[in-house]
PDB file of N, CA and C in Angstrom:
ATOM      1  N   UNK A   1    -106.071 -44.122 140.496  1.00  0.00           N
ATOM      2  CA  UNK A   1    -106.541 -42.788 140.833  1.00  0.00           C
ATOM      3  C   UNK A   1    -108.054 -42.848 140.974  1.00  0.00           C
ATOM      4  N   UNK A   2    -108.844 -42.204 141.735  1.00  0.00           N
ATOM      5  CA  UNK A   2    -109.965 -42.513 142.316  1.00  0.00           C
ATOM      6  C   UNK A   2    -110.373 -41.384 142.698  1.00  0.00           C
ATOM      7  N   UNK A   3    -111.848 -41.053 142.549  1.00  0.00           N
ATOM      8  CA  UNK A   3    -112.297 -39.840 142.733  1.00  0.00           C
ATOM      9  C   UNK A   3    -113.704 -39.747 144.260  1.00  0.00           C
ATOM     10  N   UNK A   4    -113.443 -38.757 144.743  1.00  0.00           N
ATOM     11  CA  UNK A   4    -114.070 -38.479 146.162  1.00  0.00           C
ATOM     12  C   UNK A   4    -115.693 -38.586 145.709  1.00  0.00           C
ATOM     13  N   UNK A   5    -116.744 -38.917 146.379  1.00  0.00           N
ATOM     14  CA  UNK A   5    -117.822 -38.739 146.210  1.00  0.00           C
ATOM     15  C   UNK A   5    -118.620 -37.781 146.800  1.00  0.00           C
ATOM     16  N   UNK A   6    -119.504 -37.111 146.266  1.00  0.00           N
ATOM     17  CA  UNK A   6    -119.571 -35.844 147.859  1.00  0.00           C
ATOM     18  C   UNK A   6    -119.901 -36.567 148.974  1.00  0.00           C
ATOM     19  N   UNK A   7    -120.553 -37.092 148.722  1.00  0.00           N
ATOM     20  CA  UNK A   7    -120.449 -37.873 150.351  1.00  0.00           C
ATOM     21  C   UNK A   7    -119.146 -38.583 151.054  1.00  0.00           C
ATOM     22  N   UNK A   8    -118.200 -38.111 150.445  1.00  0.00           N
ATOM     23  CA  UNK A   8    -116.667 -38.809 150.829  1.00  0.00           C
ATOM     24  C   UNK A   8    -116.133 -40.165 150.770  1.00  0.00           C
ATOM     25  N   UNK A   9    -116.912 -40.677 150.073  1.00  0.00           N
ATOM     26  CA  UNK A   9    -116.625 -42.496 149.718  1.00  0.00           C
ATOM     27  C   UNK A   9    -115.813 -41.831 148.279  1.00  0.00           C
ATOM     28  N   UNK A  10    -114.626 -42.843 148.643  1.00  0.00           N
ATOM     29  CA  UNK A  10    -114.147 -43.023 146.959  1.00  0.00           C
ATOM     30  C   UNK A  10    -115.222 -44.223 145.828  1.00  0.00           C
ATOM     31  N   UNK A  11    -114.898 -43.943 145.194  1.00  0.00           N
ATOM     32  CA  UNK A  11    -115.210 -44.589 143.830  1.00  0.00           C
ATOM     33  C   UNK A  11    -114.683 -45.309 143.032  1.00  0.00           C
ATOM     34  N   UNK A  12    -114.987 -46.011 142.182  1.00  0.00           N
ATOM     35  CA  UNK A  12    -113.866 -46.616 141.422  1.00  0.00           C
ATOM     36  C   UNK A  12    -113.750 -45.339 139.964  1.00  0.00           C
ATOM     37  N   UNK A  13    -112.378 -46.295 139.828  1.00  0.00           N
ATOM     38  CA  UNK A  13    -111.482 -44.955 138.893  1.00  0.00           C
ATOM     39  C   UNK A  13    -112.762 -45.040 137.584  1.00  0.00           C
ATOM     40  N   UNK A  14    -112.805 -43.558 137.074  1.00  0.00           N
ATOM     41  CA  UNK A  14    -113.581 -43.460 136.233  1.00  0.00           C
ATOM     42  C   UNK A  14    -112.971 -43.899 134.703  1.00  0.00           C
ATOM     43  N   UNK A  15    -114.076 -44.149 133.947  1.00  0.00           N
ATOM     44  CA  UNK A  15    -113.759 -44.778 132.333  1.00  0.00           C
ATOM     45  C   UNK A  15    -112.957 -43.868 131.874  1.00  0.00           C
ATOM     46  N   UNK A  16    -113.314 -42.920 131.519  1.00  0.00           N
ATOM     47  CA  UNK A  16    -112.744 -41.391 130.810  1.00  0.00           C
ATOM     48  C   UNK A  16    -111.382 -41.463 131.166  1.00  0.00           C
ATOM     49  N   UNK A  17    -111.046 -41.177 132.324  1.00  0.00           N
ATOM     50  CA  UNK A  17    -109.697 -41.300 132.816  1.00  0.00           C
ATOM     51  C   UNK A  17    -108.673 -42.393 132.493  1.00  0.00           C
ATOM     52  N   UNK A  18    -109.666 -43.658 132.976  1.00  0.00           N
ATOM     53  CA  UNK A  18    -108.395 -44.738 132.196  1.00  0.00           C
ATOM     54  C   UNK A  18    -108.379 -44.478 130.724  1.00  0.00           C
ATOM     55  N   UNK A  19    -109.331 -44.295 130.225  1.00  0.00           N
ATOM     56  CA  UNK A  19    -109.056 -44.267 128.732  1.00  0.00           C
ATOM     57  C   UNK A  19    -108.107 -42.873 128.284  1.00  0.00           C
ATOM     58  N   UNK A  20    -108.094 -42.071 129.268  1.00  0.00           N
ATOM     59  CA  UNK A  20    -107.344 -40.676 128.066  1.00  0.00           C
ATOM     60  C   UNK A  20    -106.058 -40.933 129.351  1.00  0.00           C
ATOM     61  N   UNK A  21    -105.658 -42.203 130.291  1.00  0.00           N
ATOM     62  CA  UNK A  21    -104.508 -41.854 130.558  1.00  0.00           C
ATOM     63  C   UNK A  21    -103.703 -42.919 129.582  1.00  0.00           C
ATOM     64  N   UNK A  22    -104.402 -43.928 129.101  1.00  0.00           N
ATOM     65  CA  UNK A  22    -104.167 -44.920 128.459  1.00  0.00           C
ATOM     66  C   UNK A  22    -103.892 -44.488 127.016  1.00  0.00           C
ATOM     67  N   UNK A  23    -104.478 -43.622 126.526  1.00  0.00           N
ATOM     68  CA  UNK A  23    -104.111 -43.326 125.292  1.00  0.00           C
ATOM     69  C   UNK A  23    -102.990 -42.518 125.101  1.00  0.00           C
ATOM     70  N   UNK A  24    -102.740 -41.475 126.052  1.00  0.00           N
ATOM     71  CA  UNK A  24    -101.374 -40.797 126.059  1.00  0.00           C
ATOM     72  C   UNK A  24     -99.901 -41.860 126.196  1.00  0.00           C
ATOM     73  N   UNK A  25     -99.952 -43.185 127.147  1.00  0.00           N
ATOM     74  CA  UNK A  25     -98.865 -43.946 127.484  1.00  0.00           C
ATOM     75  C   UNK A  25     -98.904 -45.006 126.322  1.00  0.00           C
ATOM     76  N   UNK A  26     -99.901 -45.508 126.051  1.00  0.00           N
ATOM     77  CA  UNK A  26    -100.003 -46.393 124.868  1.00  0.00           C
ATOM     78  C   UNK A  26     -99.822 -45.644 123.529  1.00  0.00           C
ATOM     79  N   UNK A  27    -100.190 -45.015 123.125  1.00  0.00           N
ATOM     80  CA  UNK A  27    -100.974 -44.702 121.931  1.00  0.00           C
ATOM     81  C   UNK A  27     -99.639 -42.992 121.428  1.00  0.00           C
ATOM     82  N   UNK A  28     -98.861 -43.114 120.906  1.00  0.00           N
ATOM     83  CA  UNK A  28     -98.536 -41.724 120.621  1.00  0.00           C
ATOM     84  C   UNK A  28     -99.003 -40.960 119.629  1.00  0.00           C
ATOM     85  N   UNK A  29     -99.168 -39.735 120.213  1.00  0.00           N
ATOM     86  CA  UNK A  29     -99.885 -39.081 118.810  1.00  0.00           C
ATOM     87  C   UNK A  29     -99.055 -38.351 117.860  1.00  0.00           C
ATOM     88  N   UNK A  30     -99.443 -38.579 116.691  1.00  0.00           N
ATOM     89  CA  UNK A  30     -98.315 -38.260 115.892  1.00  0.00           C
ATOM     90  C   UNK A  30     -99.056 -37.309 115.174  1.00  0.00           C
ATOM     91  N   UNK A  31     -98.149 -36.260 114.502  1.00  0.00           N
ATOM     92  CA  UNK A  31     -98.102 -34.954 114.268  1.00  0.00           C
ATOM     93  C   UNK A  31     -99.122 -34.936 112.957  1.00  0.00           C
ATOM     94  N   UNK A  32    -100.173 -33.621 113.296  1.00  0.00           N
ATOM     95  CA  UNK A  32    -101.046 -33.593 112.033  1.00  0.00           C
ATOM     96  C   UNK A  32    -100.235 -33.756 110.304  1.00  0.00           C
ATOM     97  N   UNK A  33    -100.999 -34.387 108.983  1.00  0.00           N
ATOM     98  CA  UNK A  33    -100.386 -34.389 108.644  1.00  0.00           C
ATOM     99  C   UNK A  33     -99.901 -32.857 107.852  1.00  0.00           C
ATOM    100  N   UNK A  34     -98.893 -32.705 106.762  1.00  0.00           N
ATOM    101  CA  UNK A  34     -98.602 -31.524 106.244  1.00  0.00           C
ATOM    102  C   UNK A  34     -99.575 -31.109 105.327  1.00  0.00           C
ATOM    103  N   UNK A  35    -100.177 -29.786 105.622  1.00  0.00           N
ATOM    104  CA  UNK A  35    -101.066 -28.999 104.139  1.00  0.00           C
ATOM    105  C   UNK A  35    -100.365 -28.976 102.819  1.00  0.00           C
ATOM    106  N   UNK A  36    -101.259 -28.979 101.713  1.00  0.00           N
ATOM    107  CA  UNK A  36    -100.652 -29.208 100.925  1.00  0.00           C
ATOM    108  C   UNK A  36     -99.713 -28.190 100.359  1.00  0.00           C
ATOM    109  N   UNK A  37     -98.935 -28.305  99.232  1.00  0.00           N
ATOM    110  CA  UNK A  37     -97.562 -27.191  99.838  1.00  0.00           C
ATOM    111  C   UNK A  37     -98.507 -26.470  98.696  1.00  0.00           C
ATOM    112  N   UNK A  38     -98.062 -24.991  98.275  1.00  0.00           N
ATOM    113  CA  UNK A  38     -98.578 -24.059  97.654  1.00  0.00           C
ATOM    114  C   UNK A  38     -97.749 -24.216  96.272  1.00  0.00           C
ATOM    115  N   UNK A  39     -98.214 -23.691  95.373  1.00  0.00           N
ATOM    116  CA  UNK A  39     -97.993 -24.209  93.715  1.00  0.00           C
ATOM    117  C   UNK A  39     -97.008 -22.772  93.660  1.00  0.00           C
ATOM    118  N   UNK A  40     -95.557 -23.229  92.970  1.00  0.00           N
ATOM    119  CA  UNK A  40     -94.529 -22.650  93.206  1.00  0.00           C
ATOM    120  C   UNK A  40     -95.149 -21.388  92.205  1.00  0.00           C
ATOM    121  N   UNK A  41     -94.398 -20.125  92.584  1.00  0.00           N
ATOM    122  CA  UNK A  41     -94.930 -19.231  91.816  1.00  0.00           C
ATOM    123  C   UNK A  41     -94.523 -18.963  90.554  1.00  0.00           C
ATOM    124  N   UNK A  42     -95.374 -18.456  89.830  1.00  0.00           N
ATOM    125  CA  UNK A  42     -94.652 -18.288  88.397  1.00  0.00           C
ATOM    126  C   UNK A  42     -93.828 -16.963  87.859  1.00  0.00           C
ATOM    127  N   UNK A  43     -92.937 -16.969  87.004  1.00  0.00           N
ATOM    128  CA  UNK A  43     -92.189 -15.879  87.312  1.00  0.00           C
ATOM    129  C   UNK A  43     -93.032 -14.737  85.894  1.00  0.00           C
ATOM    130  N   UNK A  44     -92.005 -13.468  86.117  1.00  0.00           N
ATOM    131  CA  UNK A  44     -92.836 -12.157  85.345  1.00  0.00           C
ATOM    132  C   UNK A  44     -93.093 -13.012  83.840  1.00  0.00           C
ATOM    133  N   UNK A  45     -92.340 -13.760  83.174  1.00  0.00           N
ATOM    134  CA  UNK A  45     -92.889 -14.242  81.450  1.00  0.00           C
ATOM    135  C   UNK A  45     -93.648 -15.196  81.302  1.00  0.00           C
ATOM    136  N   UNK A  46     -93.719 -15.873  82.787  1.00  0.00           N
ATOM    137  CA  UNK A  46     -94.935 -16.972  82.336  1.00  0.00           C
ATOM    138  C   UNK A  46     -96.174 -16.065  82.907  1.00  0.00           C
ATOM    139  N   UNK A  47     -96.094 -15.093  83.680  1.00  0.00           N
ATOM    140  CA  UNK A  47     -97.422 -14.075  83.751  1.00  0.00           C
ATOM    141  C   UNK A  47     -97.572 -13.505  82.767  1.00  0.00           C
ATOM    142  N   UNK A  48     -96.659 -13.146  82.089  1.00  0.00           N
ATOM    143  CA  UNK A  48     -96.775 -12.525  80.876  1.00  0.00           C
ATOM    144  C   UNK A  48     -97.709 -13.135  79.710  1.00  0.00           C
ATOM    145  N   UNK A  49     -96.992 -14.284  79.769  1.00  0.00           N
ATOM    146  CA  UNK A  49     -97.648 -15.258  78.704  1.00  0.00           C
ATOM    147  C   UNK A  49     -99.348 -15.418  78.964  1.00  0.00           C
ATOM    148  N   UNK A  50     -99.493 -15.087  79.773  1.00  0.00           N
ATOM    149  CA  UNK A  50    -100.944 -16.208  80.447  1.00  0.00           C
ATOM    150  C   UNK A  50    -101.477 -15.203  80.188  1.00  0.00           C
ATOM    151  N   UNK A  51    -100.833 -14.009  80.869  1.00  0.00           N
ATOM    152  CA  UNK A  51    -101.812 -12.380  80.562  1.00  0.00           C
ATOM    153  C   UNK A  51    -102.367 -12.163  79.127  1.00  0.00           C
ATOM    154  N   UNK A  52    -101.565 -12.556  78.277  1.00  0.00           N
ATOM    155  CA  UNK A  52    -101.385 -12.054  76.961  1.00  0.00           C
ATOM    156  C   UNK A  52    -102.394 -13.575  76.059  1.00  0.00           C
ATOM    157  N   UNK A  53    -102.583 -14.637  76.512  1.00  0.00           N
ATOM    158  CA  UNK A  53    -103.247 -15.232  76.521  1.00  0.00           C
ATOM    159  C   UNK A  53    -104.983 -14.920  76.283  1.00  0.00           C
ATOM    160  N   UNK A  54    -105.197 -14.377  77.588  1.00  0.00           N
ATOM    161  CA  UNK A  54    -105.852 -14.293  78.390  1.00  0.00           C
ATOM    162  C   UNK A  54    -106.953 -13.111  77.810  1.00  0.00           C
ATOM    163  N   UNK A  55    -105.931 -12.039  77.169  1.00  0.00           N
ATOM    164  CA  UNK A  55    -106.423 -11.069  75.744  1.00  0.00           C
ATOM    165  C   UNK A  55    -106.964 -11.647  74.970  1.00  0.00           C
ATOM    166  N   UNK A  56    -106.444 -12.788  74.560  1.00  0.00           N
ATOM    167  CA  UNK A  56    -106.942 -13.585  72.780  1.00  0.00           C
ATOM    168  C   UNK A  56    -107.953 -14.294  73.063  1.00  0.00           C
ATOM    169  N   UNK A  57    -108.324 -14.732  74.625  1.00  0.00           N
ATOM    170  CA  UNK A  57    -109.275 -15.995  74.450  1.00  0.00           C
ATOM    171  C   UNK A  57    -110.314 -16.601  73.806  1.00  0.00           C
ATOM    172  N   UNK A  58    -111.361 -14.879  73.280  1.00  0.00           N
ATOM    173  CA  UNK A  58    -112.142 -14.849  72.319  1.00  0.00           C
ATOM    174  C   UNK A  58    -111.464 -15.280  70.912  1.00  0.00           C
ATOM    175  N   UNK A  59    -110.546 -15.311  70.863  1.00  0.00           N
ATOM    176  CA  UNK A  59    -109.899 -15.577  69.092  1.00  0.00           C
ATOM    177  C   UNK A  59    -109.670 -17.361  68.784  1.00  0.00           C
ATOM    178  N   UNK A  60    -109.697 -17.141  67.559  1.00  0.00           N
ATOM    179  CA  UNK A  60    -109.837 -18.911  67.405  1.00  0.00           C
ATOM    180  C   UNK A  60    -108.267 -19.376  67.962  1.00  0.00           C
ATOM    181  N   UNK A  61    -108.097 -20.079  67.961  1.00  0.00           N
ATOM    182  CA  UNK A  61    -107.098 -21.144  69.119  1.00  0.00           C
ATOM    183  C   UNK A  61    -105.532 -21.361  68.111  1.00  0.00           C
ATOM    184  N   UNK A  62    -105.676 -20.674  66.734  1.00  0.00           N
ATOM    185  CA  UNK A  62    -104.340 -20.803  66.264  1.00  0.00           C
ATOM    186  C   UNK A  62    -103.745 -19.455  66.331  1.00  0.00           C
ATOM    187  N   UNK A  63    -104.845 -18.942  66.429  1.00  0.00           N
ATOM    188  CA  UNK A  63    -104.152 -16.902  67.002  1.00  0.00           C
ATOM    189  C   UNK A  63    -103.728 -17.334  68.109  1.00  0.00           C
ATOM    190  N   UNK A  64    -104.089 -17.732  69.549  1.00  0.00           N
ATOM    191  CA  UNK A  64    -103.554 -17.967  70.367  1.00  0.00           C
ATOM    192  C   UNK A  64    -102.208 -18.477  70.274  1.00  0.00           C
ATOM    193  N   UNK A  65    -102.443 -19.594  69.334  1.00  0.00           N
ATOM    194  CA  UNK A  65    -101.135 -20.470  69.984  1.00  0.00           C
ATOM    195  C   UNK A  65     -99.598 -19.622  69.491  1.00  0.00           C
ATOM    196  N   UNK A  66    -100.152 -18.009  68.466  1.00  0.00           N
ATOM    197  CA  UNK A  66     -99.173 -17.523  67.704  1.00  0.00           C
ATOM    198  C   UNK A  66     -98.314 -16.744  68.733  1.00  0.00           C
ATOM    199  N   UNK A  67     -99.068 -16.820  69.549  1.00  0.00           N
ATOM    200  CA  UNK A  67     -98.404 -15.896  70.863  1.00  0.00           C
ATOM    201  C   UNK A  67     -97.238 -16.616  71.685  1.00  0.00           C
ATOM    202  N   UNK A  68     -97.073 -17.640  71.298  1.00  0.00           N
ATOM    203  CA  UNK A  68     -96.583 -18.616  71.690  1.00  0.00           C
ATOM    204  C   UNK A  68     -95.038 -18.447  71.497  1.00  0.00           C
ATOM    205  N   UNK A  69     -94.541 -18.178  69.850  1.00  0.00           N
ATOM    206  CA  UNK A  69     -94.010 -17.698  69.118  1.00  0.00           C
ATOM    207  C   UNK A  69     -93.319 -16.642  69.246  1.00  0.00           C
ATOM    208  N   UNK A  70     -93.614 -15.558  70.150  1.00  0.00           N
ATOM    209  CA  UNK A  70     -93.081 -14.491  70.775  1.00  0.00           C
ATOM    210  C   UNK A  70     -91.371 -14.821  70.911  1.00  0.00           C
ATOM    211  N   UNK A  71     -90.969 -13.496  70.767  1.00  0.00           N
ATOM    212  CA  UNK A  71     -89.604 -13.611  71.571  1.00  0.00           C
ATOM    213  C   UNK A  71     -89.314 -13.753  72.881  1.00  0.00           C
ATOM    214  N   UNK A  72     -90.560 -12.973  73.052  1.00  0.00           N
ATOM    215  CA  UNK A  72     -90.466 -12.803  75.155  1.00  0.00           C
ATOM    216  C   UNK A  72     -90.599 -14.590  75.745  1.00  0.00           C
ATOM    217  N   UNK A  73     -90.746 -15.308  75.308  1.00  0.00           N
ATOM    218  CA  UNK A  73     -90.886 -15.996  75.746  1.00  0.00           C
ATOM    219  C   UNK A  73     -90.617 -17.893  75.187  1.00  0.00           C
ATOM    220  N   UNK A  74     -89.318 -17.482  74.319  1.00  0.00           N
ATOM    221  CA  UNK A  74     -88.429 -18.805  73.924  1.00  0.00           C
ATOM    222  C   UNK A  74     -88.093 -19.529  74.869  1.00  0.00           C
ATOM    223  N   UNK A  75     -87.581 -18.592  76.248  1.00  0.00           N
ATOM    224  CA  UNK A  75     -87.041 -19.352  77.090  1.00  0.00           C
ATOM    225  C   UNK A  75     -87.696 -19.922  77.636  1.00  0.00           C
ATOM    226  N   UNK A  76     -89.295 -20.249  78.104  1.00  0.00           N
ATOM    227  CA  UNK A  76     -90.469 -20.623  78.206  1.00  0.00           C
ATOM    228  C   UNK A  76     -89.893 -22.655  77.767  1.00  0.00           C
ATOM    229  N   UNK A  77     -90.894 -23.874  77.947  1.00  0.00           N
ATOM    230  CA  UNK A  77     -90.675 -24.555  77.800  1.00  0.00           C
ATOM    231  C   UNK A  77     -91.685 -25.558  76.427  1.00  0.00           C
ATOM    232  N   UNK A  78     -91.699 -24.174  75.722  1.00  0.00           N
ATOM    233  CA  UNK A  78     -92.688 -23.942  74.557  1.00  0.00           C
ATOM    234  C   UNK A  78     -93.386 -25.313  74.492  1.00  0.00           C
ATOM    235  N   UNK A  79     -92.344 -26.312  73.366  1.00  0.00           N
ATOM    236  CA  UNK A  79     -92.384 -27.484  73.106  1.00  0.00           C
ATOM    237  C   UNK A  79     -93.516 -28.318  73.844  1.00  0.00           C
ATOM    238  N   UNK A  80     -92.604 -28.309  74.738  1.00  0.00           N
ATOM    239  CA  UNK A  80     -93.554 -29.342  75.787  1.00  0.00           C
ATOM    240  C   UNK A  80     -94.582 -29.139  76.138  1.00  0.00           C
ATOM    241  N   UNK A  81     -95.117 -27.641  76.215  1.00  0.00           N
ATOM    242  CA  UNK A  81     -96.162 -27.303  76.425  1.00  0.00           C
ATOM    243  C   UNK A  81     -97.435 -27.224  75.119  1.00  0.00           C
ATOM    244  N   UNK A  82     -96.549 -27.091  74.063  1.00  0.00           N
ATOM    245  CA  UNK A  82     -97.508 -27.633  73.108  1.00  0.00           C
ATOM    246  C   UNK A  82     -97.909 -28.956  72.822  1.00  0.00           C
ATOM    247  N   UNK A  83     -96.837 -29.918  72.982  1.00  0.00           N
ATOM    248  CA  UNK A  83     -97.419 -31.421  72.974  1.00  0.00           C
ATOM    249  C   UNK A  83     -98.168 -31.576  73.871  1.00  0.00           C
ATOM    250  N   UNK A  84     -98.315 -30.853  75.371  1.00  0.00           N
ATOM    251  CA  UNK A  84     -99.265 -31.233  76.560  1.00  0.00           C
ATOM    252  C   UNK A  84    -100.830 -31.135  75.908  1.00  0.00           C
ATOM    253  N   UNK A  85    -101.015 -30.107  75.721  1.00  0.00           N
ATOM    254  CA  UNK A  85    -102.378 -28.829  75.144  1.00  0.00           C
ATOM    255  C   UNK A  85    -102.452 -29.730  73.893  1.00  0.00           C
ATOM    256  N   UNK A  86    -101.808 -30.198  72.986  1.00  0.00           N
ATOM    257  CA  UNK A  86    -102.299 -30.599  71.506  1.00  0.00           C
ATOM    258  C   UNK A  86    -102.775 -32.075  72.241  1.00  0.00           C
ATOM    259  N   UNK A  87    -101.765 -32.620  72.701  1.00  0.00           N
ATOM    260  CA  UNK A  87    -102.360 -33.961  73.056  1.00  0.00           C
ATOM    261  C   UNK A  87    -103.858 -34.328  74.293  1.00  0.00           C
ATOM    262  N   UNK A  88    -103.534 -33.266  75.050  1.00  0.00           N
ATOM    263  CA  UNK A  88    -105.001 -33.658  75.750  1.00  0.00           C
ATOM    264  C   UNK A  88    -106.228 -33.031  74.727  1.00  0.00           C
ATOM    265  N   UNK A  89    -106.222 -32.006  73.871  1.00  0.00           N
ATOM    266  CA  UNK A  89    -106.947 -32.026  73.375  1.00  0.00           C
ATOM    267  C   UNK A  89    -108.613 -31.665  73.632  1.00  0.00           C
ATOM    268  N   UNK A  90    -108.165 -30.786  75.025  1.00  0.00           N
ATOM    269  CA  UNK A  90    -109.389 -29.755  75.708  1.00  0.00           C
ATOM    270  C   UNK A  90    -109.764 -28.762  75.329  1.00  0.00           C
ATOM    271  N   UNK A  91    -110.870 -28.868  74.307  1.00  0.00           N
ATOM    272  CA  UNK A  91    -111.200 -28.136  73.937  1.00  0.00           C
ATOM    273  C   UNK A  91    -112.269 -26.915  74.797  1.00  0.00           C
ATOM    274  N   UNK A  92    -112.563 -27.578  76.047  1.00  0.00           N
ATOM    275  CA  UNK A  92    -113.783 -27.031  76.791  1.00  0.00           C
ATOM    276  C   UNK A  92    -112.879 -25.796  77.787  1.00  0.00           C
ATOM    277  N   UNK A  93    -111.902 -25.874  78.365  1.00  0.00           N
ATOM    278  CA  UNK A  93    -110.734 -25.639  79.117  1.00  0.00           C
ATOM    279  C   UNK A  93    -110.118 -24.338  78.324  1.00  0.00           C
ATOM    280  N   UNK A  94    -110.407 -22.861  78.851  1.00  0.00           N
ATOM    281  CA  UNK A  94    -108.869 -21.969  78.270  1.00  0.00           C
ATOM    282  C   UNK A  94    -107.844 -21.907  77.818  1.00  0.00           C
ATOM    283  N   UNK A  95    -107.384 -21.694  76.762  1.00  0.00           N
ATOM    284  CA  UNK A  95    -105.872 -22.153  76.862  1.00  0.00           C
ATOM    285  C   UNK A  95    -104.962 -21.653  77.404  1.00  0.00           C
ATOM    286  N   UNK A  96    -105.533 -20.638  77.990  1.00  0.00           N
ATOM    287  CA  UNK A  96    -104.422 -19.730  78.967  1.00  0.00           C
ATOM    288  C   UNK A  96    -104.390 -20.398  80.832  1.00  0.00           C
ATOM    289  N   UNK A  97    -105.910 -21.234  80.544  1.00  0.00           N
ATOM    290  CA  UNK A  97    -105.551 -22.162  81.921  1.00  0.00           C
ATOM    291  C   UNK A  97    -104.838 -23.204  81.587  1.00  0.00           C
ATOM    292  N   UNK A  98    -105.101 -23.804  80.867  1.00  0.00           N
ATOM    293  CA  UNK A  98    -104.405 -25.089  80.613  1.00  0.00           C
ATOM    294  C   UNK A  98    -102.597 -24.564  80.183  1.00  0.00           C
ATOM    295  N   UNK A  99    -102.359 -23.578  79.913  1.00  0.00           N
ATOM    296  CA  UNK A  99    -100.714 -22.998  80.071  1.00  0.00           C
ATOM    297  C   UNK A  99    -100.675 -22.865  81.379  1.00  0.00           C
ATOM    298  N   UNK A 100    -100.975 -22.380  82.080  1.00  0.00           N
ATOM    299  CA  UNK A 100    -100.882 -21.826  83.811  1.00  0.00           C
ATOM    300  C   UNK A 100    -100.837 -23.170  84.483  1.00  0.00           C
ATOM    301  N   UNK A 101    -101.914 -24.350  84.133  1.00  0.00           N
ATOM    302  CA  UNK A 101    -101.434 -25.577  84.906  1.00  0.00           C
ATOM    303  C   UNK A 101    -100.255 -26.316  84.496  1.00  0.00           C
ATOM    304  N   UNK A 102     -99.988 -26.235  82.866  1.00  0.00           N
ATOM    305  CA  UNK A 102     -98.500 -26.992  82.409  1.00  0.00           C
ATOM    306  C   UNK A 102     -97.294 -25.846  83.292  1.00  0.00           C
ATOM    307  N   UNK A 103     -97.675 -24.742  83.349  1.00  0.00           N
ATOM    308  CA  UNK A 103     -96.253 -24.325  83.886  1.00  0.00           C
ATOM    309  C   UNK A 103     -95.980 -24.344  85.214  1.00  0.00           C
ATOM    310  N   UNK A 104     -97.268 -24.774  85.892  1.00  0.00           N
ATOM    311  CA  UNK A 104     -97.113 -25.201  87.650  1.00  0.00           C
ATOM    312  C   UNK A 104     -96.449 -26.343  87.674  1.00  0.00           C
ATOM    313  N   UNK A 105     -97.069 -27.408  86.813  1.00  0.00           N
ATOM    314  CA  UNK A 105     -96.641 -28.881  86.468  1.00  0.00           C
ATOM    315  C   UNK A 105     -94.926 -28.945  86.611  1.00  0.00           C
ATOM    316  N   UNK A 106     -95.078 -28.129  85.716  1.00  0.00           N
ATOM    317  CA  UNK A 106     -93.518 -28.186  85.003  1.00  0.00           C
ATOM    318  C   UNK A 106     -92.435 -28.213  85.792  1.00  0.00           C
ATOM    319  N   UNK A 107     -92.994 -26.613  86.837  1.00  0.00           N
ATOM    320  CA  UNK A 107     -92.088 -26.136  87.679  1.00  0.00           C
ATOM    321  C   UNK A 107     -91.710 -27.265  88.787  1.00  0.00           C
ATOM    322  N   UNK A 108     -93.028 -27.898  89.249  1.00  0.00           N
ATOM    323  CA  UNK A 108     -93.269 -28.836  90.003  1.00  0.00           C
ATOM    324  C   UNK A 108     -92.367 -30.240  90.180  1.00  0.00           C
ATOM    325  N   UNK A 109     -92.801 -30.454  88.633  1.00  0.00           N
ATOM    326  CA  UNK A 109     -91.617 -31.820  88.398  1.00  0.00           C
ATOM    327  C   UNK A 109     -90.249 -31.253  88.002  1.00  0.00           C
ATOM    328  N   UNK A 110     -89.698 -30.199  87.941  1.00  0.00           N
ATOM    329  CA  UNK A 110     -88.541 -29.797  87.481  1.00  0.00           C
ATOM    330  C   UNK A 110     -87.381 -29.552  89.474  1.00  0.00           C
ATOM    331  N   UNK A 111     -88.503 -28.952  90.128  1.00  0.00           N
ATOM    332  CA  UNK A 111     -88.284 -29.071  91.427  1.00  0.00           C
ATOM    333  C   UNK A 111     -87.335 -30.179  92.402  1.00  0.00           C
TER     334      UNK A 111
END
């Protein structure tokens, strides 16, 4: 393929062209990759929990964890979420964030 000159002489085929016809026949393009997926949502008792959290934060960290203890929220995956929080041992970190990321986690690997 070859392009007119204004003065009506062809030309030789331009770079650009071989290269973007060459990359479409050679080269396939493959599909952007996927965004990352969105962090499954949490349901009304783990909002609950975090909310109610979220009240105490000013209080020392064993009032917190008494909330824990609640009825509303046995069915919760208590346990595990206390070995997470006792064992990392972040003290700098909320504990009502560090519940909100174990129960994304959770949901995540339970998925």
């Amino acid at each position: 393929e070859t392009r007119k000159d204004l003065d009506g002489r062809r030309d030789e085929p331009r770079k650009d062209d071989e290269l973007r016809g060459s990359r479409s026949r050679d080269k396939r393009e493959e599909p952007p990759p996927a965004p990352p997926a969105d962090p499954p949502p949490l349901d009304f008792t783990e909002k609950l929990l975090i909310r109610f959290l979220q009240t105490k934060q000013d209080k020392p960290i064993l009032e917190q964890l008494e909330v824990l203890q609640q009825d509303e929220f046995k069915k919760l995956p208590i346990e595990d979420l206390l070995k997470s929080v006792i064992g990392k041992a972040d003290r700098t970190t909320p504990l009502y964030k560090q519940v909100e990321s174990f129960l994304i986690q959770y949901k995540l690997s339970s998925a």
